[in-house]
Short mmCIF file of C-alpha atoms in Angstrom, two decimals:
data_model
loop_
_atom_site.label_atom_id
_atom_site.label_comp_id
_atom_site.label_asym_id
_atom_site.label_seq_id
_atom_site.Cartn_x
_atom_site.Cartn_y
_atom_site.Cartn_z
CA MET W 792 128.10 411.29 278.47
CA ILE W 793 126.91 409.06 275.86
CA SER W 794 128.62 405.71 276.54
CA ASN W 795 129.44 402.83 274.53
CA GLU W 796 126.50 400.95 276.43
CA LYS W 797 124.17 404.08 275.47
CA VAL W 798 125.28 403.73 271.84
CA ILE W 799 124.07 400.02 272.08
CA LEU W 800 121.06 400.72 273.72
CA ILE W 801 120.04 403.35 271.59
CA TYR W 802 120.34 401.43 268.30
CA LEU W 803 118.59 398.50 269.81
CA LEU W 804 115.43 400.71 270.76
CA PHE W 805 115.85 402.72 267.71
CA GLY W 806 116.42 400.50 264.97
CA LEU W 807 115.26 396.84 266.30
CA ILE W 808 112.97 396.85 269.63
CA LEU W 809 110.60 399.93 268.50
CA PRO W 810 110.14 398.40 265.14
CA LEU W 811 109.79 395.04 266.15
CA LEU W 812 107.26 395.79 268.85
CA GLY W 813 105.48 398.16 266.23
CA ILE W 814 104.81 395.61 263.68
CA ILE W 815 104.04 392.78 265.86
CA ASN W 816 101.56 394.93 267.69
CA GLY W 817 100.31 395.54 263.72
CA LEU W 818 100.19 391.68 262.41
CA LEU W 819 98.49 390.72 265.90
CA GLN W 820 95.75 393.46 265.51
CA ASP W 821 95.47 393.51 261.46
CA ILE W 822 93.59 396.49 261.25
CA HIS W 823 93.86 397.69 257.39
CA PHE W 824 97.40 395.97 257.72
CA SER W 825 99.88 396.15 254.76
CA PHE W 826 102.68 394.17 254.76
CA GLN W 827 104.65 396.18 252.27
CA PHE W 828 103.81 399.35 254.18
CA ALA W 829 105.33 397.98 257.20
CA VAL W 830 108.44 396.35 255.92
CA GLY W 831 109.07 399.64 254.21
CA HIS W 832 108.77 400.92 257.72
CA ILE W 833 111.41 398.86 259.25
CA LYS W 834 113.81 399.02 256.62
CA SER W 835 113.91 402.62 257.22
CA LEU W 836 114.38 402.39 260.85
CA LEU W 837 117.03 399.50 260.06
CA PHE W 838 119.17 402.15 258.06
CA PHE W 839 120.16 403.70 261.58
CA PHE W 840 122.43 400.83 261.67
CA ILE W 841 124.65 403.10 259.70
CA PHE W 842 125.53 404.84 262.97
CA LEU W 843 127.45 402.19 264.15
CA ILE W 844 129.31 401.97 261.60
CA LEU W 845 130.40 405.91 261.62
CA ILE W 846 131.33 405.95 264.98
CA ASN W 847 133.66 403.05 264.58
CA ILE W 848 135.62 404.27 261.74
CA ASP W 849 137.70 406.71 260.83
CA ASN W 850 135.58 409.54 258.70
CA ASP W 851 134.20 413.12 258.51
CA PHE W 852 130.83 412.29 257.82
CA GLU W 853 129.66 415.92 258.47
CA LYS W 854 131.79 417.37 255.86
CA ILE W 855 130.83 414.95 253.24
CA LEU W 856 127.49 415.20 254.15
CA ILE W 857 127.54 419.27 253.87
CA LYS W 858 129.38 418.94 250.46
CA ILE W 859 126.90 416.50 248.93
CA LEU W 860 123.93 418.95 249.99
CA ASN W 861 125.82 421.80 248.63
CA LEU W 862 125.98 420.27 245.71
CA LEU W 863 121.82 419.52 245.69
CA ALA W 864 121.18 422.68 246.32
CA ILE W 865 123.02 423.88 243.18
CA THR W 866 121.18 421.21 241.45
CA ILE W 867 118.04 422.47 242.33
CA ILE W 868 118.61 425.95 241.13
CA VAL W 869 120.18 424.70 237.56
CA LEU W 870 116.90 422.64 237.34
CA TYR W 871 114.77 425.70 238.12
CA LEU W 872 116.41 428.25 236.04
CA GLY W 873 116.72 425.27 233.20
CA ILE W 874 112.60 425.15 232.93
CA LEU W 875 112.30 428.63 233.57
CA PHE W 876 114.44 429.25 230.28
CA GLN W 877 113.11 425.89 228.53
CA ASN W 878 116.66 424.07 228.27
CA PRO W 879 116.03 421.22 226.37
CA ILE W 880 118.87 419.12 227.94
CA ILE W 881 117.18 420.08 231.13
CA ILE W 882 113.56 419.69 230.67
CA LYS W 883 114.91 415.96 229.52
CA TYR W 884 116.43 414.97 232.56
CA VAL W 885 113.31 416.79 234.62
CA ASN W 886 111.14 414.28 232.55
CA TYR W 887 113.38 411.44 233.88
CA LEU W 888 113.69 412.50 237.39
CA VAL W 889 110.05 413.04 237.59
CA TYR W 890 108.52 410.08 235.50
CA ASP W 891 111.47 407.43 235.18
CA VAL W 892 112.99 407.13 238.60
CA GLU W 893 110.18 409.43 240.72
CA ASN W 894 113.10 411.30 242.61
CA ALA W 895 111.57 414.65 242.66
CA LEU W 896 108.42 416.74 241.96
CA ILE W 897 108.78 419.08 239.95
CA GLY W 898 106.08 421.43 238.43
CA PRO W 899 103.78 424.62 239.13
CA ARG W 900 102.54 424.99 242.83
CA GLN W 901 99.65 427.02 243.30
CA PHE W 902 98.87 428.99 246.85
CA GLY W 903 96.05 431.11 246.56
CA SER W 904 96.92 433.59 244.25
CA VAL W 905 100.17 432.81 243.89
CA THR W 906 101.96 430.12 241.39
CA LEU W 907 105.48 429.12 242.25
CA LEU W 908 107.62 426.81 240.22
CA MET W 909 108.48 423.68 242.41
CA VAL W 910 111.44 421.70 242.16
CA PHE W 911 111.50 419.46 245.21
CA TYR W 912 113.82 416.40 246.49
CA LYS W 913 112.78 414.50 249.24
CA THR W 914 116.46 415.39 250.73
CA ALA W 915 115.59 419.18 250.25
CA PRO W 916 114.85 420.03 253.61
CA LEU W 917 117.95 418.84 254.76
CA LEU W 918 119.50 421.96 253.10
CA LEU W 919 118.58 423.32 256.75
CA PHE W 920 121.47 422.00 258.61
CA VAL W 921 123.93 423.58 255.77
CA ILE W 922 122.37 427.13 257.23
CA GLY W 923 123.24 425.64 261.06
CA TYR W 924 126.68 424.63 259.55
CA ILE W 925 127.24 428.02 258.17
CA PHE W 926 126.52 429.80 261.14
CA SER W 927 128.52 427.87 263.46
CA ARG W 928 131.59 428.84 261.53
CA ARG W 929 133.15 432.19 261.01
CA ILE W 930 130.99 434.41 258.56
CA ASN W 931 133.01 435.48 255.58
CA PHE W 932 132.32 436.27 251.92
CA SER W 933 132.20 432.73 250.49
CA SER W 934 130.00 431.59 253.81
CA ILE W 935 127.45 434.45 252.70
CA VAL W 936 127.45 433.33 248.71
CA LEU W 937 126.74 429.72 250.11
CA LEU W 938 124.16 430.69 252.47
CA PHE W 939 122.49 432.77 249.54
CA ILE W 940 122.53 429.62 247.32
CA ILE W 941 121.33 427.40 250.16
CA ILE W 942 118.36 430.22 250.80
CA THR W 943 117.68 429.95 246.98
CA ALA W 944 117.39 426.46 246.59
CA LEU W 945 115.09 426.27 249.67
CA ILE W 946 112.57 428.46 248.27
CA PHE W 947 112.98 427.13 244.91
CA SER W 948 112.02 423.86 246.49
CA GLY W 949 108.59 425.24 246.39
CA THR W 950 107.33 423.13 249.69
CA ARG W 951 105.28 426.04 252.35
CA ALA W 952 107.67 424.43 254.70
CA ASN W 953 110.79 424.74 253.34
CA ILE W 954 109.94 428.56 252.41
CA ILE W 955 108.72 429.58 255.60
CA MET W 956 111.28 427.58 257.99
CA SER W 957 114.07 428.87 255.54
CA VAL W 958 113.02 432.46 256.40
CA ILE W 959 112.56 431.92 259.88
CA ILE W 960 115.73 430.09 260.74
CA LEU W 961 117.69 432.76 258.65
CA SER W 962 115.98 435.40 260.52
CA LEU W 963 116.66 433.74 263.81
CA PHE W 964 120.32 432.93 263.05
CA ILE W 965 121.18 436.58 262.19
CA TYR W 966 119.11 438.03 265.33
CA MET W 967 121.39 435.78 267.27
CA LYS W 968 124.72 436.54 266.01
CA SER W 969 123.72 440.24 266.17
CA ASN W 970 124.73 442.83 269.03
CA LYS W 971 122.21 444.17 271.40
CA SER W 972 121.74 447.29 269.26
CA ILE W 973 121.20 445.48 266.17
CA LYS W 974 118.83 443.22 267.49
CA ILE W 975 116.58 446.06 268.87
CA ILE W 976 116.55 447.58 265.17
CA LEU W 977 115.89 443.78 264.02
CA THR W 978 113.52 443.16 266.58
CA ILE W 979 111.48 446.39 265.12
CA LEU W 980 111.77 445.45 261.67
CA PHE W 981 110.52 442.24 262.30
CA ILE W 982 107.32 443.23 263.97
CA ILE W 983 106.71 445.99 261.13
CA ILE W 984 107.19 443.34 258.33
CA LEU W 985 105.41 440.62 259.68
CA GLY W 986 102.28 442.93 260.58
CA SER W 987 102.59 443.61 256.95
CA ILE W 988 103.04 440.26 255.47
CA VAL W 989 100.83 437.76 257.88
CA PRO W 990 97.45 438.69 255.68
CA PHE W 991 99.34 437.58 252.71
CA ILE W 992 100.70 434.51 254.56
CA ILE W 993 97.14 433.48 255.73
CA GLU W 994 95.12 434.22 252.44
CA ASN W 995 98.11 432.27 249.96
CA PHE W 996 100.02 430.23 252.24
CA LEU W 997 97.58 429.20 255.28
CA ASN W 998 94.09 429.23 253.31
CA THR W 999 92.17 425.96 254.55
CA SER W 1000 90.70 425.88 251.11
CA GLU W 1001 94.26 425.15 249.41
CA GLY W 1002 94.06 421.77 248.71
CA SER W 1003 97.19 420.48 250.84
CA ASN W 1004 95.82 422.22 253.63
CA SER W 1005 92.35 420.85 253.22
CA THR W 1006 93.70 417.43 253.00
CA LYS W 1007 95.88 417.87 256.13
CA ILE W 1008 92.70 419.08 257.66
CA GLY W 1009 90.62 416.05 256.66
CA HIS W 1010 93.72 413.55 258.08
CA PHE W 1011 93.08 415.67 261.48
CA ILE W 1012 89.22 415.19 261.68
CA SER W 1013 89.76 411.91 260.98
CA TYR W 1014 92.41 411.21 263.59
CA LEU W 1015 89.63 413.30 266.00
CA ILE W 1016 87.06 410.88 265.09
CA LEU W 1017 89.23 407.76 265.66
CA PHE W 1018 90.40 408.90 268.80
CA GLU W 1019 86.91 409.53 270.04
CA ASN W 1020 85.46 405.95 268.88
CA ASN W 1021 88.81 403.84 269.83
CA PRO W 1022 90.52 405.67 272.98
CA TYR W 1023 92.99 402.51 273.45
CA ILE W 1024 94.64 403.39 270.33
CA MET W 1025 95.94 405.94 272.26
CA LEU W 1026 97.79 403.87 274.81
CA PHE W 1027 98.48 400.59 272.85
CA GLY W 1028 98.51 401.98 269.53
CA HIS W 1029 97.55 399.92 266.18
CA GLY W 1030 100.76 398.61 265.02
CA ILE W 1031 103.13 399.36 261.92
CA GLY W 1032 101.72 398.64 258.97
CA SER W 1033 98.06 399.47 259.95
CA GLY W 1034 95.45 401.87 258.37
CA PHE W 1035 92.66 404.14 259.26
CA TYR W 1036 89.80 405.56 257.24
CA SER W 1037 90.74 409.48 256.33
CA TYR W 1038 88.74 412.02 255.07
CA GLY W 1039 91.60 413.69 253.72
CA ASN W 1040 91.72 410.97 250.90
CA ASN W 1041 88.61 409.73 251.30
CA GLU W 1042 90.03 406.19 251.63
CA ILE W 1043 92.11 403.85 253.67
CA VAL W 1044 95.56 405.11 254.42
CA GLN W 1045 98.55 403.87 256.10
CA GLN W 1046 100.40 407.08 256.32
CA THR W 1047 99.36 410.77 256.32
CA GLU W 1048 101.20 414.11 256.15
CA LEU W 1049 100.75 414.39 259.88
CA VAL W 1050 103.38 412.28 261.05
CA TYR W 1051 103.94 412.61 264.58
CA LEU W 1052 99.87 411.70 264.67
CA ASP W 1053 100.70 408.51 262.08
CA LEU W 1054 103.43 407.69 264.58
CA PHE W 1055 101.10 408.08 267.83
CA ARG W 1056 98.45 405.88 266.18
CA MET W 1057 100.87 403.13 265.41
CA PHE W 1058 102.82 403.05 268.54
CA GLY W 1059 100.44 404.35 271.37
CA LEU W 1060 101.43 406.59 273.98
CA ILE W 1061 104.35 404.49 275.71
CA LEU W 1062 106.32 403.77 272.59
CA PHE W 1063 105.70 407.12 271.04
CA SER W 1064 106.62 408.61 273.99
CA VAL W 1065 110.31 406.62 273.58
CA PHE W 1066 110.61 407.68 269.99
CA ILE W 1067 110.37 411.03 270.64
CA LEU W 1068 112.63 411.20 273.74
CA LEU W 1069 115.29 409.07 271.21
CA LEU W 1070 114.68 412.18 268.39
CA LEU W 1071 115.22 415.02 271.30
CA TYR W 1072 117.87 413.31 273.27
CA PRO W 1073 121.01 414.40 271.20
CA ILE W 1074 119.98 417.90 271.18
CA LEU W 1075 121.05 417.97 274.85
CA PHE W 1076 124.66 417.21 273.80
CA ILE W 1077 124.97 419.25 270.56
CA TYR W 1078 123.35 422.72 271.85
CA LYS W 1079 125.97 423.57 273.98
CA GLU W 1080 128.81 422.99 271.74
CA GLU W 1081 126.91 423.82 268.63
CA LYS W 1082 123.78 425.54 268.96
CA TYR W 1083 123.04 426.54 265.40
CA LYS W 1084 123.03 422.70 264.54
CA ALA W 1085 120.77 421.89 267.27
CA ILE W 1086 118.58 424.48 266.23
CA SER W 1087 118.49 423.60 262.55
CA TYR W 1088 117.66 419.98 263.80
CA ILE W 1089 114.71 421.19 265.59
CA CYS W 1090 113.50 423.11 262.41
CA TYR W 1091 114.10 419.80 260.42
CA LEU W 1092 112.02 418.08 262.75
CA ILE W 1093 108.76 420.79 262.45
CA VAL W 1094 109.40 420.50 258.63
CA ALA W 1095 109.26 416.52 258.80
CA GLY W 1096 106.11 416.59 261.06
CA THR W 1097 104.26 418.07 258.09
CA ASN W 1098 105.36 416.11 255.27
CA PRO W 1099 106.10 411.81 255.44
CA LEU W 1100 109.93 412.34 255.62
CA LEU W 1101 110.94 411.46 259.25
CA ILE W 1102 110.22 407.46 258.75
CA GLY W 1103 112.14 407.24 255.79
CA SER W 1104 115.77 407.00 254.42
CA THR W 1105 116.34 411.01 254.65
CA GLY W 1106 114.95 410.99 257.94
CA ILE W 1107 116.77 408.31 259.44
CA LEU W 1108 119.89 409.74 257.54
CA VAL W 1109 119.12 413.36 259.83
CA ILE W 1110 118.98 411.15 262.82
CA VAL W 1111 122.32 409.68 262.38
CA TYR W 1112 123.83 412.79 261.64
CA VAL W 1113 122.86 414.31 264.85
CA TYR W 1114 123.46 411.32 266.78
CA PHE W 1115 127.20 411.24 265.09
CA LEU W 1116 127.26 414.89 266.05
CA ALA W 1117 126.59 413.97 269.59
CA PHE W 1118 128.88 411.58 269.73
CA LYS W 1119 131.59 413.00 268.01
CA ILE W 1120 131.15 416.51 270.83
CA GLU W 1121 131.12 413.62 273.79
CA MET W 1122 134.18 411.61 272.46
CA LYS W 1123 136.06 415.26 272.36
CA LYS W 1124 135.03 415.99 276.01
CA LYS W 1125 136.21 412.88 277.00
CA TYR W 1126 139.49 413.25 275.26
CA LEU W 1127 140.14 416.70 276.74
CA LEU W 1128 139.11 415.56 280.09
CA LYS W 1129 141.75 412.57 279.92
CA ARG W 1130 144.41 414.99 278.72
CA ASP W 1131 143.80 417.58 281.57
CA LYS W 1132 144.39 414.85 284.15
#
C-alpha cells in the first residue's frame, strides 16, 4: 500500500535527496563539471513535485494526458502529410518548430538503404501509453481507429526505437488479448515474419556503421575505458553535472544517448540502484490491475534508455503519471476495503 508517508519519502528521494547528493558530489569532484547542465538536471527532477499536487486535488490527470497525446499523434500525421505534399502553411510551421523554438526534429532520416521522413517531438514516445490505455479498455471500432492513428504517428516519428517498439508492443498486446487458438497461429506467423525481416532490420536499422549506432558504440567503448581506468566511479559516481571524454562525439560530454550508463556514472552503484528502484516501484502496484499500462511503461523505459529523454520534463512527466496511476489504484483498493468492513 502506498501510504502518505511513502508518498513523502518517494518525493524526498526522487525530487530532493538524489539530486542534492548528485550535485554536491559533482561540485566536490569537479570533473569537467557543467553548472548549467547540473541545474537543468535538478530542475527536471524537481518537476516530480507535480505528483504531490495531483494526488491532493480532484482531477482526471490520465484522461487529460491521453487526450493531449491523441492530439500530438494527429499533429505528427498532419505535419508528415503536409511536408510530403509540400503544403506551404505546414512548411512554414515546420520551420518555426525546428529553427525558431527547436521543439522538434523534422527532416529525412537515413537507415542504411532506407530513407524515412522523420517528424519527431520529444514527447512522441509517450504515445506508447495510449496503446496501453486502448488495450486496457474494451476494444471497439473507434479504439481500432485511434490505435491505427497512434501506431502511424509512432512510425512517422522516424526514430528506430519508436518504430521497433510500436511494432513489438502492438504484437504483444494483440497476442495477450487473443484466445489460445489465435495465440498459436500468431506465434507461427511471428516466427515466419521475424525470420524473413531480421536480415533487413540488422542491415538497415542495426548496422554498426550507421551514424547514430556508431556514435552509441563510441559512447559505450568510452564508458568501458572510463570504468576500467577509474573503478571507484562505479561505486561513488562522478556526480550530476560531471563530464567525460567520449569517442562517440570526440569531445567532453555530460550526457550521451546511453541514459542508464550516464546515470550510473553520475550516481554510482548505490544511488543508481535507488534511482532504478524508484523507477520500477510503481509497476508492483499497476501490473495486477492495469497490466497493459504497466507494460507500456516498461517499453517506454527501454526507449528512454536509448535517447536522453528520461531525465527531462518529458521523462519526469511519465514517472509522475505512473506514480499517479499507482496511487489511484491503491486508494481505490483502500476505499473498497473500508466499504466491505
